[in-house]
Each structure stands twice: as C-alpha cells, then as structure tokens.
C-alpha cells in the first residue's frame, strides 16, 4: 500500500515553511513527526499533494523555560517530553502522560506540538493543554499570533490554525513548587489510543484545596476542561468524599461518543473513575 | 530524486519517489528485504529500524526525511555469517516461531540494549518496550528471555539459571 503521490518540500526555518505553505495553498500539509499524518495519508482520510517538512527549521527545535513558562518548539518530540527534567511538578505530569502516548518508536518521532495541531479527541497532550491553559503560537503570512487552549480546539481534528499557518510552539505555565499532579488513562491495550483519560494539577494550603485544574481526553469531540469538578474540589479538604463529588461533576461534564468497544455510558463512568484516580494521586503528593 | 543515507555503515544513494517510505527505499531501492512490511500504519512494528540511534517505524518515515541519516537494519546486526549476541540469544531462547516479526524485534531491542545495557533489570520498562511490537507466535516469553540473555552476555555474565 503506497502513499498517494505527493511532493516534498523541506523548510529551513519557520518563515520558509510559511512561504512554502503560501505557495501550495490548501493542498499542503505541515509535516513534523508525521506519525499521524503519514498514516492518514495512507488511509486516504487526509488528502494533500504537498508536504512541508519542518525538520530542517532549527528555530522550531527548542525546549526552554523562561518567565515561569515552558515553551516547546514545534519539533520537540514526545520522547524529549518523556525525559524532561525540570524543577517543577509540570515535568512530572508531562512525563507521566508521555508514557501513555503510543509506544516508544512512535514517541521517538512524533511531536508534542504536532499532537496539538492534529487535535485528536483522545490525545493526552490536548487534554493537558486544556487543563493547564496552554497557549499555541501560530505563524502565517500576516505574522504571529497566540491562541489560548480554550479557543484552540474547534472539533475533532479542527483547530484555530488556518491552512496557511504553522504551529510554531506551545507554551505551558509552570505549576509552582508544591503542586500535586495526576494522570490516569483507560485503553484497550498498551499502545492503543485512550478510551478515556484524565489529567490534573492541584494546590493545597492549610489542609484546603486552593486550586484544581482538570482536563479530560475523549470526553467529547474536543478536550474538556472539567470546570464544575474543579469548583467542587476547591475549598474542600480533598477527602475521598470531595474527590468523589468532583469525579461525579467531571463525568457529568462529559459528552462522550459511543463506539463498539466503549458505549457513551461506559465512557462517562470511566471518566469519573479516572478523574478520581488522577485527583487521588495528585492530592497525595500536593504539599 | 535521490536520497543519501548511511545504511549499515555504508554510504548509499537511493533513487526514490517523494511518497516512498524509508521501508520502500530499503526494500525496493537497496534490496534489504529483511525489513518486513505488514500493517503499514505504525501498529505492528515489523518494519522497525534504527535511524540516527532511535528505533522507528520505517513505514511512518519518508525516505526523503532520512537525507543524511544513519540507518541500521536487521542486515546490519550480524558480522558476516556470525550472528550478533542478540540474534544468538533469540535462537537459544526460542524468541521466534514464524519469524516474520523478528527483524523488527531485533532492531528495536538492539537499539534499546545499545542505549541501556541494563535494560533487563527494569522489568516494567522492558514490558513497555516489548509492547511496541506485535508477535502472534511466541507470547513474548521467549523474546523476553532472549533480551535478558543478550543483556547478560553483553555484560560478560552467564545466562540466568532457571
């Protein structure tokens, strides 16, 4: 099974990638890790005649911390996130979630930002981006702009990125010392897509939850921020009863799809259970 | 158009179409048919090869993305007729039956052993790594034993007692 005919253009910088996209119009796709794009081209679910490869764009390769934020350039691979060493609980959360992203050979090639651009409803990174108020930086013919995670996702595989724009970086705020983090996922086999997943970060002071951030994967066509669950938890003592109430609120916030191996009802139940597990893990390590 | 790669230590130039995967270039362009193609969408791992020191799916990498890269395929493991310690271990521990998945497992595991000679001491990590590739014959038991054997051999230790 061959890929359909394509032409391949290698960009030497982000600006060159934008110029190449402008030349090719709607027939172009941006290639970074290619671990989703190339297989969808094989399936014929995505049809594009031109691939603009970012691999040569050294200005998109960086991973850096500045001003209390972690900035991941478009070429940062899942494997680099899996190995991230950083003096902030954010690194712990990203490392835990990375272990659920496909399997090692895919993580060696696929990129963090590519996952945000692909916007698969089951993607771990999309759920965390939503939970942690990530910002997406896109560059197009009109220049650069930033899009908040709450505005970024428009539907399955649909984002605010225009076809002539490149997602150049994703920025995540650090969580700060003392934050507890948790991640829990349900999948059919190791390496499968998430049937459902929950990621969270909590802050606790004087025995009370002061802040909670919860993101859900595959709870709807876009990643879900479980705001009601966060509200239910903040101000509580983080007891098992409080966790249960938050988990119920998260399940209620979901609008899950039904598929042969996972009915909507089952998925909603699983989202509640996973939220409780992630919160319990996070509360257990919050200082 | 041409792509230049170093394949199993040899500089090679291969004529490819833009749509050719690395697997296509290795198999059809260079005749290195030890790399097997099965699912062609990244799930099964039969086509695993090393690119610049990382085990990847050669069905999900375009040949043109490998311009200037170092590629190692299953043909690059043995020294002439002498099997590598990992290949010997697969034989000794019955790490294969039909053998179709074997090149992918060998390249995946050789890269992992190159990266971490103590791979066998972290059972959870090894399990996650083995789950990257599909084997429908062995149930993975023989493959796991082969990795342990090869890792021990690499450290100059005798095979583990049963």
Short mmCIF file of C-alpha atoms in Angstrom, two decimals:
data_model
loop_
_atom_site.label_atom_id
_atom_site.label_comp_id
_atom_site.label_asym_id
_atom_site.label_seq_id
_atom_site.Cartn_x
_atom_site.Cartn_y
_atom_site.Cartn_z
CA UNK A 1 0.00 0.00 0.00
CA UNK A 2 1.83 3.06 -1.29
CA UNK A 3 1.26 6.59 -0.18
CA UNK A 4 -0.54 8.61 -2.84
CA UNK A 5 1.72 10.82 -4.97
CA UNK A 6 3.00 13.81 -3.05
CA UNK A 7 5.66 16.41 -3.39
CA UNK A 8 8.00 17.05 -0.50
CA UNK A 9 9.36 20.44 0.46
CA UNK A 10 11.90 20.91 3.23
CA UNK A 11 11.74 24.23 5.10
CA UNK A 12 14.94 25.63 6.60
CA UNK A 13 13.11 27.92 9.01
CA UNK A 14 9.63 28.71 10.28
CA UNK A 15 9.37 31.64 7.88
CA UNK A 16 10.36 29.45 4.97
CA UNK A 17 7.69 26.94 5.99
CA UNK A 18 5.09 29.73 5.96
CA UNK A 19 6.27 30.78 2.49
CA UNK A 20 6.11 27.21 1.18
CA UNK A 21 2.59 26.80 2.58
CA UNK A 22 1.52 30.04 0.89
CA UNK A 23 2.83 28.69 -2.44
CA UNK A 24 0.87 25.48 -2.16
CA UNK A 25 -2.42 26.75 -0.81
CA UNK A 26 -4.91 24.30 0.69
CA UNK A 27 -3.14 21.34 -0.91
CA UNK A 28 -0.27 21.50 1.61
CA UNK A 29 0.12 19.82 4.97
CA UNK A 30 2.74 20.55 7.60
CA UNK A 31 4.98 17.56 8.35
CA UNK A 32 6.77 17.40 11.70
CA UNK A 33 6.93 13.90 13.22
CA UNK A 34 4.46 12.53 10.70
CA UNK A 35 3.29 9.71 12.94
CA UNK A 36 -0.36 10.59 12.40
CA UNK A 37 -0.16 12.47 9.10
CA UNK A 38 1.66 9.75 7.14
CA UNK A 39 -0.72 7.01 8.21
CA UNK A 40 -3.79 9.16 7.49
CA UNK A 41 -2.37 9.85 4.03
CA UNK A 42 -2.05 6.09 3.54
CA UNK A 43 -5.65 5.57 4.62
CA UNK A 44 -6.75 8.37 2.33
CA UNK A 45 -8.52 10.06 5.25
CA UNK A 46 -6.27 13.07 4.64
CA UNK A 47 -5.61 14.09 1.04
CA UNK A 48 -2.77 16.52 0.40
CA UNK A 49 -0.42 16.91 -2.55
CA UNK A 50 2.39 18.78 -0.80
CA UNK A 51 4.15 18.07 2.48
CA UNK A 52 6.14 20.92 4.03
CA UNK A 53 8.69 19.31 6.35
CA UNK A 54 9.70 21.38 9.38
CA UNK A 55 12.63 19.09 10.27
CA UNK A 56 15.27 21.50 8.95
CA UNK A 57 13.87 24.52 10.82
CA UNK A 58 16.35 24.90 13.67
CA UNK A 59 14.29 27.77 15.10
CA UNK A 60 11.49 25.31 15.89
CA UNK A 61 13.63 22.79 17.76
CA UNK A 62 13.93 24.40 21.18
CA UNK A 63 12.53 23.46 24.55
CA UNK A 64 13.09 26.21 27.10
CA UNK A 65 11.88 27.66 30.39
CA UNK A 66 11.53 31.43 30.73
CA UNK A 67 9.34 33.72 32.84
CA UNK A 68 7.65 30.84 34.64
CA UNK A 69 6.65 29.07 31.45
CA UNK A 70 7.77 26.06 29.48
CA UNK A 71 7.92 26.64 25.74
CA UNK A 72 8.02 23.63 23.44
CA UNK A 73 9.01 24.30 19.84
CA UNK A 74 7.21 22.54 17.03
CA UNK A 75 9.91 19.89 16.64
CA UNK A 76 10.09 18.75 20.29
CA UNK A 77 9.35 15.05 20.24
CA UNK A 78 7.24 13.04 22.69
CA UNK A 79 10.40 11.21 23.75
CA UNK A 80 12.01 14.50 24.82
CA UNK A 81 8.97 15.31 26.95
CA UNK A 82 9.12 11.81 28.42
CA UNK A 83 12.71 12.56 29.57
CA UNK A 84 12.04 16.15 30.64
CA UNK A 85 14.00 17.17 33.75
CA UNK A 86 12.71 20.37 35.24
CA UNK A 87 12.43 21.71 38.77
CA UNK A 88 8.66 21.96 38.62
CA UNK A 89 5.80 19.46 39.06
CA UNK A 90 4.78 20.19 35.47
CA UNK A 91 7.63 17.97 34.29
CA UNK A 92 6.31 15.12 36.44
CA UNK A 93 2.85 15.44 34.94
CA UNK A 94 4.18 15.57 31.37
CA UNK A 95 6.45 12.57 31.95
CA UNK A 96 3.58 10.53 33.39
CA UNK A 97 1.30 11.37 30.49
CA UNK A 98 4.04 10.78 27.90
CA UNK A 99 4.20 7.14 28.92
CA UNK A 100 0.64 6.76 27.57
CA UNK A 101 1.39 8.30 24.17
CA UNK A 102 1.52 5.36 21.72
CA UNK A 103 4.76 3.38 22.26
CA UNK A 104 8.50 4.16 22.24
CA UNK A 105 9.20 4.07 18.46
CA UNK A 106 6.26 6.42 17.82
CA UNK A 107 7.35 8.67 20.69
CA UNK A 108 10.81 8.84 19.10
CA UNK A 109 9.38 10.59 16.02
CA UNK A 110 6.03 12.18 16.90
CA UNK A 111 5.97 15.71 18.26
CA UNK A 112 4.19 17.39 21.17
CA UNK A 113 3.04 20.37 19.12
CA UNK A 114 2.01 18.06 16.29
CA UNK A 115 -0.46 16.44 18.66
CA UNK A 116 -1.95 19.85 19.43
CA UNK A 117 -2.18 20.63 15.71
CA UNK A 118 -3.71 17.24 14.95
CA UNK A 119 -6.28 17.70 17.76
CA UNK A 120 -7.35 14.09 18.11
CA UNK A 121 -10.10 13.91 20.77
CA UNK A 122 -8.23 11.11 22.58
CA UNK A 123 -4.87 12.91 22.72
CA UNK A 124 -3.26 13.14 26.13
CA UNK A 125 -1.43 16.35 25.26
CA UNK A 126 -4.62 18.08 24.14
CA UNK A 127 -6.36 17.27 27.43
CA UNK A 128 -3.39 18.56 29.42
CA UNK A 129 -3.10 21.68 27.25
CA UNK A 130 -6.73 22.43 28.06
CA UNK A 131 -6.28 21.70 31.78
CA UNK A 132 -3.14 23.80 32.12
CA UNK A 133 -4.16 26.79 29.96
CA UNK A 134 -1.55 26.22 27.27
CA UNK A 135 -1.07 28.83 24.56
CA UNK A 136 -0.45 27.97 20.93
CA UNK A 137 1.78 30.23 18.84
CA UNK A 138 0.97 30.17 15.13
CA UNK A 139 2.76 31.98 12.36
CA UNK A 140 1.23 32.80 8.98
CA UNK A 141 1.54 35.31 6.15
CA UNK A 142 0.09 38.00 8.45
CA UNK A 143 2.62 37.33 11.20
CA UNK A 144 2.48 35.58 14.53
CA UNK A 145 -0.43 35.21 16.94
CA UNK A 146 -1.19 33.33 20.13
CA UNK A 147 -4.31 31.29 20.75
CA UNK A 148 -5.43 30.14 24.21
CA UNK A 149 -6.24 26.46 24.63
CA UNK A 150 -9.87 27.23 25.41
CA UNK A 151 -10.24 28.77 21.93
CA UNK A 152 -7.87 26.47 20.06
CA UNK A 153 -9.99 23.33 19.70
CA UNK A 154 -12.97 23.61 17.35
CA UNK A 155 -13.82 19.95 16.89
CA UNK A 156 -12.19 16.60 16.15
CA UNK A 157 -9.05 17.43 14.11
CA UNK A 158 -10.16 21.07 13.82
CA UNK A 159 -8.31 23.95 15.42
CA UNK A 160 -7.95 27.70 15.07
CA UNK A 161 -4.85 27.19 12.90
CA UNK A 162 -5.52 28.31 9.35
CA UNK A 163 -4.19 26.12 6.49
CA UNK A 164 -1.52 28.72 5.71
CA UNK A 165 -0.26 28.87 9.30
CA UNK A 166 2.38 26.85 11.15
CA UNK A 167 2.02 25.98 14.83
CA UNK A 168 5.49 27.06 15.90
CA UNK A 169 5.35 26.49 19.66
CA UNK A 170 3.18 25.50 22.61
CA UNK A 171 3.63 27.32 25.92
CA UNK A 172 2.65 25.84 29.28
CA UNK A 173 2.74 27.75 32.57
CA UNK A 174 4.85 26.08 35.26
CA UNK A 175 2.78 24.80 38.18
CA UNK A 176 4.98 26.00 41.03
CA UNK A 177 6.54 24.08 43.87
CA UNK A 178 4.14 22.04 45.96
CA UNK A 179 1.62 21.31 43.24
CA UNK A 180 0.40 17.74 43.06
CA UNK A 181 -0.23 16.15 39.69
CA UNK A 182 -2.06 13.07 38.50
CA UNK A 183 -2.80 11.28 35.27
CA UNK A 184 -4.98 8.22 34.65
CA UNK A 185 -5.98 6.56 31.41
CA UNK A 186 -8.11 3.67 30.20
CA UNK A 187 -7.12 1.93 26.96
CA UNK A 188 -7.71 -1.47 25.47
CA UNK A 189 -4.08 -2.48 25.08
CA UNK A 190 -0.71 -0.91 25.71
CA UNK A 191 -0.13 1.47 22.81
CA UNK A 192 -3.82 1.89 21.99
CA UNK A 193 -5.49 5.27 21.88
CA UNK A 194 -7.11 6.36 25.14
CA UNK A 195 -10.72 5.27 25.52
CA UNK A 196 -10.73 7.99 28.18
CA UNK A 197 -8.14 9.82 30.25
CA UNK A 198 -7.95 12.44 32.97
CA UNK A 199 -5.04 14.69 33.92
CA UNK A 200 -4.94 17.16 36.77
CA UNK A 201 -2.89 19.53 38.91
CA UNK A 202 -3.89 20.64 42.41
CA UNK A 203 -2.59 23.06 45.01
CA UNK A 204 -3.29 22.57 48.71
CA UNK A 205 -2.70 25.05 51.56
CA UNK A 206 -3.55 24.61 55.24
CA UNK A 207 -5.50 21.45 54.50
CA UNK A 208 -7.70 23.04 51.83
CA UNK A 209 -7.57 22.69 48.07
CA UNK A 210 -6.78 26.16 46.75
CA UNK A 211 -6.60 25.39 43.06
CA UNK A 212 -7.54 22.49 40.80
CA UNK A 213 -7.11 22.04 37.07
CA UNK A 214 -8.66 19.01 35.38
CA UNK A 215 -8.59 18.04 31.70
CA UNK A 216 -10.37 15.09 30.09
CA UNK A 217 -9.47 13.22 26.90
CA UNK A 218 -12.13 11.58 24.73
CA UNK A 219 -14.89 13.07 26.86
CA UNK A 220 -16.21 14.91 23.77
CA UNK A 221 -15.11 15.90 20.27
CA UNK A 222 -12.70 18.39 21.84
CA UNK A 223 -10.68 18.11 25.06
CA UNK A 224 -12.83 19.00 28.05
CA UNK A 225 -11.90 21.28 30.93
CA UNK A 226 -13.88 19.96 33.89
CA UNK A 227 -14.62 23.35 35.44
CA UNK A 228 -17.51 22.11 37.58
CA UNK A 229 -15.30 19.39 39.01
CA UNK A 230 -12.60 21.95 39.78
CA UNK A 231 -15.17 24.16 41.55
CA UNK A 232 -16.42 21.20 43.54
CA UNK A 233 -12.91 20.46 44.77
CA UNK A 234 -11.60 23.96 45.52
CA UNK A 235 -12.23 24.89 49.13
CA UNK A 236 -12.74 21.27 50.15
CA UNK A 237 -10.41 19.24 52.34
CA UNK A 238 -9.58 16.91 49.43
CA UNK A 239 -11.14 13.97 51.29
CA UNK A 240 -12.38 10.90 49.41
CA UNK A 241 -15.91 12.38 49.56
CA UNK A 242 -14.70 15.60 47.95
CA UNK A 243 -12.86 13.63 45.27
CA UNK A 244 -16.00 11.61 44.58
CA UNK A 245 -18.07 14.76 44.20
CA UNK A 246 -15.51 16.22 41.79
CA UNK A 247 -15.38 12.96 39.82
CA UNK A 248 -19.17 12.94 39.52
CA UNK A 249 -19.06 16.52 38.26
CA UNK A 250 -16.39 15.59 35.70
CA UNK A 251 -18.46 12.66 34.44
CA UNK A 252 -21.49 14.95 34.18
CA UNK A 253 -19.48 17.49 32.19
CA UNK A 254 -18.56 14.89 29.56
CA UNK A 255 -20.46 14.49 26.32
CA UNK A 256 -18.90 11.22 25.26
CA UNK A 257 -19.28 9.45 21.96
CA UNK A 258 -20.29 5.82 21.64
CA UNK A 259 -18.18 3.25 19.78
CA UNK A 260 -18.29 -0.54 19.59
CA UNK A 261 -15.84 -1.12 22.43
CA UNK A 262 -16.93 1.79 24.58
CA UNK A 263 -20.53 2.94 24.91
CA UNK A 264 -21.16 6.55 25.88
CA UNK A 265 -22.49 5.39 29.23
CA UNK A 266 -19.39 3.28 29.93
CA UNK A 267 -17.09 6.08 28.85
CA UNK A 268 -18.84 8.56 31.12
CA UNK A 269 -18.48 6.15 34.03
CA UNK A 270 -14.81 5.59 33.20
CA UNK A 271 -14.16 9.35 33.07
CA UNK A 272 -15.48 9.65 36.62
CA UNK A 273 -13.30 6.80 37.84
CA UNK A 274 -10.22 8.14 36.04
CA UNK A 275 -10.79 11.65 37.39
CA UNK A 276 -10.98 10.23 40.92
CA UNK A 277 -7.75 8.26 40.38
CA UNK A 278 -5.88 11.24 38.96
CA UNK A 279 -7.10 13.53 41.76
CA UNK A 280 -6.21 10.99 44.44
CA UNK A 281 -2.71 10.70 43.01
CA UNK A 282 -2.36 14.49 42.83
CA UNK A 283 -3.73 15.18 46.32
CA UNK A 284 -1.41 12.53 47.73
CA UNK A 285 1.66 14.44 46.58
CA UNK A 286 0.48 18.06 46.99
CA UNK A 287 2.42 19.76 49.77
CA UNK B 1 15.15 12.20 -6.85
CA UNK B 2 17.91 10.73 -4.73
CA UNK B 3 18.33 10.35 -1.01
CA UNK B 4 21.72 9.82 0.58
CA UNK B 5 21.92 7.75 3.74
CA UNK B 6 24.46 5.69 5.59
CA UNK B 7 22.93 2.23 5.73
CA UNK B 8 24.58 -0.35 7.98
CA UNK B 9 27.77 1.68 7.88
CA UNK B 10 27.88 2.06 4.08
CA UNK B 11 27.18 5.36 2.32
CA UNK B 12 24.30 4.73 -0.09
CA UNK B 13 22.43 6.77 -2.64
CA UNK B 14 18.90 5.62 -3.46
CA UNK B 15 16.53 6.85 -6.14
CA UNK B 16 13.12 7.38 -4.55
CA UNK B 17 9.77 8.99 -5.18
CA UNK B 18 8.65 11.59 -2.64
CA UNK B 19 5.93 9.24 -1.46
CA UNK B 20 8.31 6.33 -0.76
CA UNK B 21 8.65 5.39 2.88
CA UNK B 22 12.02 4.53 4.32
CA UNK B 23 10.87 0.91 4.23
CA UNK B 24 10.16 1.21 0.50
CA UNK B 25 13.62 2.67 -0.10
CA UNK B 26 15.33 -0.06 1.92
CA UNK B 27 13.39 -2.94 0.39
CA UNK B 28 12.86 -1.85 -3.21
CA UNK B 29 15.75 0.56 -3.64
CA UNK B 30 18.50 -1.30 -1.80
CA UNK B 31 17.17 -4.86 -1.78
CA UNK B 32 17.33 -5.01 2.01
CA UNK B 33 14.24 -7.13 2.37
CA UNK B 34 14.98 -8.18 5.92
CA UNK B 35 12.87 -5.20 6.97
CA UNK B 36 9.33 -6.55 6.76
CA UNK B 37 6.25 -4.50 5.98
CA UNK B 38 2.98 -5.70 7.43
CA UNK B 39 0.40 -3.24 8.75
CA UNK B 40 1.97 -0.16 7.16
CA UNK B 41 0.39 2.14 9.70
CA UNK B 42 2.72 2.03 12.65
CA UNK B 43 0.94 -0.54 14.78
CA UNK B 44 2.78 -3.83 14.29
CA UNK B 45 6.46 -2.87 14.40
CA UNK B 46 7.60 -5.38 11.75
CA UNK B 47 9.33 -2.58 9.86
CA UNK B 48 11.29 -1.18 12.82
CA UNK B 49 14.80 0.07 12.00
CA UNK B 50 17.20 2.45 13.73
CA UNK B 51 17.50 5.97 12.36
CA UNK B 52 20.17 8.15 13.96
CA UNK B 53 20.21 6.00 17.06
CA UNK B 54 16.48 5.69 17.55
CA UNK B 55 14.22 2.75 16.78
CA UNK B 56 11.44 4.00 14.50
CA UNK B 57 8.71 2.65 12.21
CA UNK B 58 10.17 2.77 8.72
CA UNK B 59 6.62 2.74 7.30
CA UNK B 60 5.90 6.07 9.01
CA UNK B 61 9.05 7.85 7.88
CA UNK B 62 9.52 9.13 4.35
CA UNK B 63 12.78 8.16 2.70
CA UNK B 64 13.38 11.85 1.96
CA UNK B 65 13.16 12.63 5.69
CA UNK B 66 16.26 10.46 6.14
CA UNK B 67 18.60 12.53 3.98
CA UNK B 68 21.99 12.37 5.69
CA UNK B 69 20.80 9.90 8.35
CA UNK B 70 22.47 6.80 9.75
CA UNK B 71 20.17 3.83 9.26
CA UNK B 72 20.63 0.37 10.73
CA UNK B 73 18.52 -2.54 9.54
CA UNK B 74 18.44 -6.17 10.61
CA UNK B 75 21.05 -6.90 7.92
CA UNK B 76 23.45 -4.71 9.88
CA UNK B 77 23.38 -6.78 13.06
CA UNK B 78 25.39 -9.88 12.16
CA UNK B 79 29.10 -9.78 11.41
CA UNK B 80 29.22 -11.72 8.14
CA UNK B 81 27.98 -15.20 9.00
CA UNK B 82 28.47 -14.64 12.70
CA UNK B 83 25.20 -13.76 14.44
CA UNK B 84 25.14 -10.94 16.96
CA UNK B 85 24.75 -11.86 20.66
CA UNK B 86 21.10 -10.76 20.47
CA UNK B 87 20.46 -12.94 17.43
CA UNK B 88 22.18 -15.87 19.15
CA UNK B 89 20.00 -15.28 22.19
CA UNK B 90 16.81 -15.29 20.08
CA UNK B 91 17.89 -18.67 18.71
CA UNK B 92 18.86 -20.10 22.10
CA UNK B 93 15.68 -18.91 23.84
CA UNK B 94 13.24 -19.66 21.01
CA UNK B 95 12.43 -15.97 20.63
CA UNK B 96 10.71 -16.66 17.33
CA UNK B 97 8.50 -19.17 15.61
CA UNK B 98 7.31 -17.97 12.20
CA UNK B 99 9.96 -15.24 12.24
CA UNK B 100 8.03 -12.51 10.47
CA UNK B 101 8.20 -10.05 13.37
CA UNK B 102 11.79 -10.98 14.25
CA UNK B 103 13.69 -8.31 12.26
CA UNK B 104 11.57 -5.63 13.90
CA UNK B 105 12.14 -7.05 17.36
CA UNK B 106 15.87 -7.43 16.77
CA UNK B 107 16.31 -3.84 15.61
CA UNK B 108 14.07 -2.50 18.39
CA UNK B 109 15.89 -4.45 21.09
CA UNK B 110 19.41 -3.93 19.74
CA UNK B 111 18.84 -0.18 19.86
CA UNK B 112 17.42 -0.45 23.38
CA UNK B 113 20.42 -2.51 24.52
CA UNK B 114 22.81 -0.03 22.92
CA UNK B 115 21.06 2.74 24.88
CA UNK B 116 20.80 0.81 28.15
CA UNK B 117 22.88 -2.32 28.69
CA UNK B 118 20.96 -2.90 31.94
CA UNK B 119 17.58 -2.91 30.21
CA UNK B 120 16.75 -6.33 31.64
CA UNK B 121 16.87 -5.06 35.21
CA UNK B 122 13.78 -2.87 34.80
CA UNK B 123 11.02 -5.37 34.10
CA UNK B 124 8.31 -2.75 33.72
CA UNK B 125 10.36 -0.74 31.21
CA UNK B 126 11.15 -3.89 29.27
CA UNK B 127 7.48 -4.86 29.19
CA UNK B 128 6.53 -1.44 27.83
CA UNK B 129 9.25 -1.68 25.21
CA UNK B 130 8.24 -5.19 24.11
CA UNK B 131 4.64 -3.97 23.79
CA UNK B 132 5.83 -1.72 20.94
CA UNK B 133 5.87 -4.63 18.50
CA UNK B 134 3.42 -7.42 17.78
CA UNK B 135 4.34 -11.10 17.89
CA UNK B 136 1.50 -13.55 17.48
CA UNK B 137 3.53 -16.75 17.89
CA UNK B 138 5.67 -16.64 20.99
CA UNK B 139 3.53 -14.94 23.60
CA UNK B 140 6.64 -12.80 24.17
CA UNK B 141 8.09 -15.15 26.80
CA UNK B 142 10.92 -16.36 24.57
CA UNK B 143 11.62 -12.85 23.34
CA UNK B 144 11.86 -11.53 26.88
CA UNK B 145 14.23 -14.36 27.83
CA UNK B 146 16.33 -13.60 24.76
CA UNK B 147 16.74 -9.94 25.75
CA UNK B 148 17.76 -10.94 29.26
CA UNK B 149 20.24 -13.45 27.85
CA UNK B 150 21.70 -10.95 25.41
CA UNK B 151 21.97 -8.24 28.06
CA UNK B 152 23.77 -10.63 30.41
CA UNK B 153 26.07 -11.79 27.62
CA UNK B 154 26.84 -8.15 26.82
CA UNK B 155 27.96 -7.66 30.42
CA UNK B 156 30.01 -10.85 30.42
CA UNK B 157 27.57 -12.60 32.77
CA UNK B 158 26.48 -16.23 32.33
CA UNK B 159 22.88 -16.95 31.30
CA UNK B 160 20.42 -16.71 34.21
CA UNK B 161 19.67 -20.00 35.94
CA UNK B 162 16.05 -21.17 35.65
#
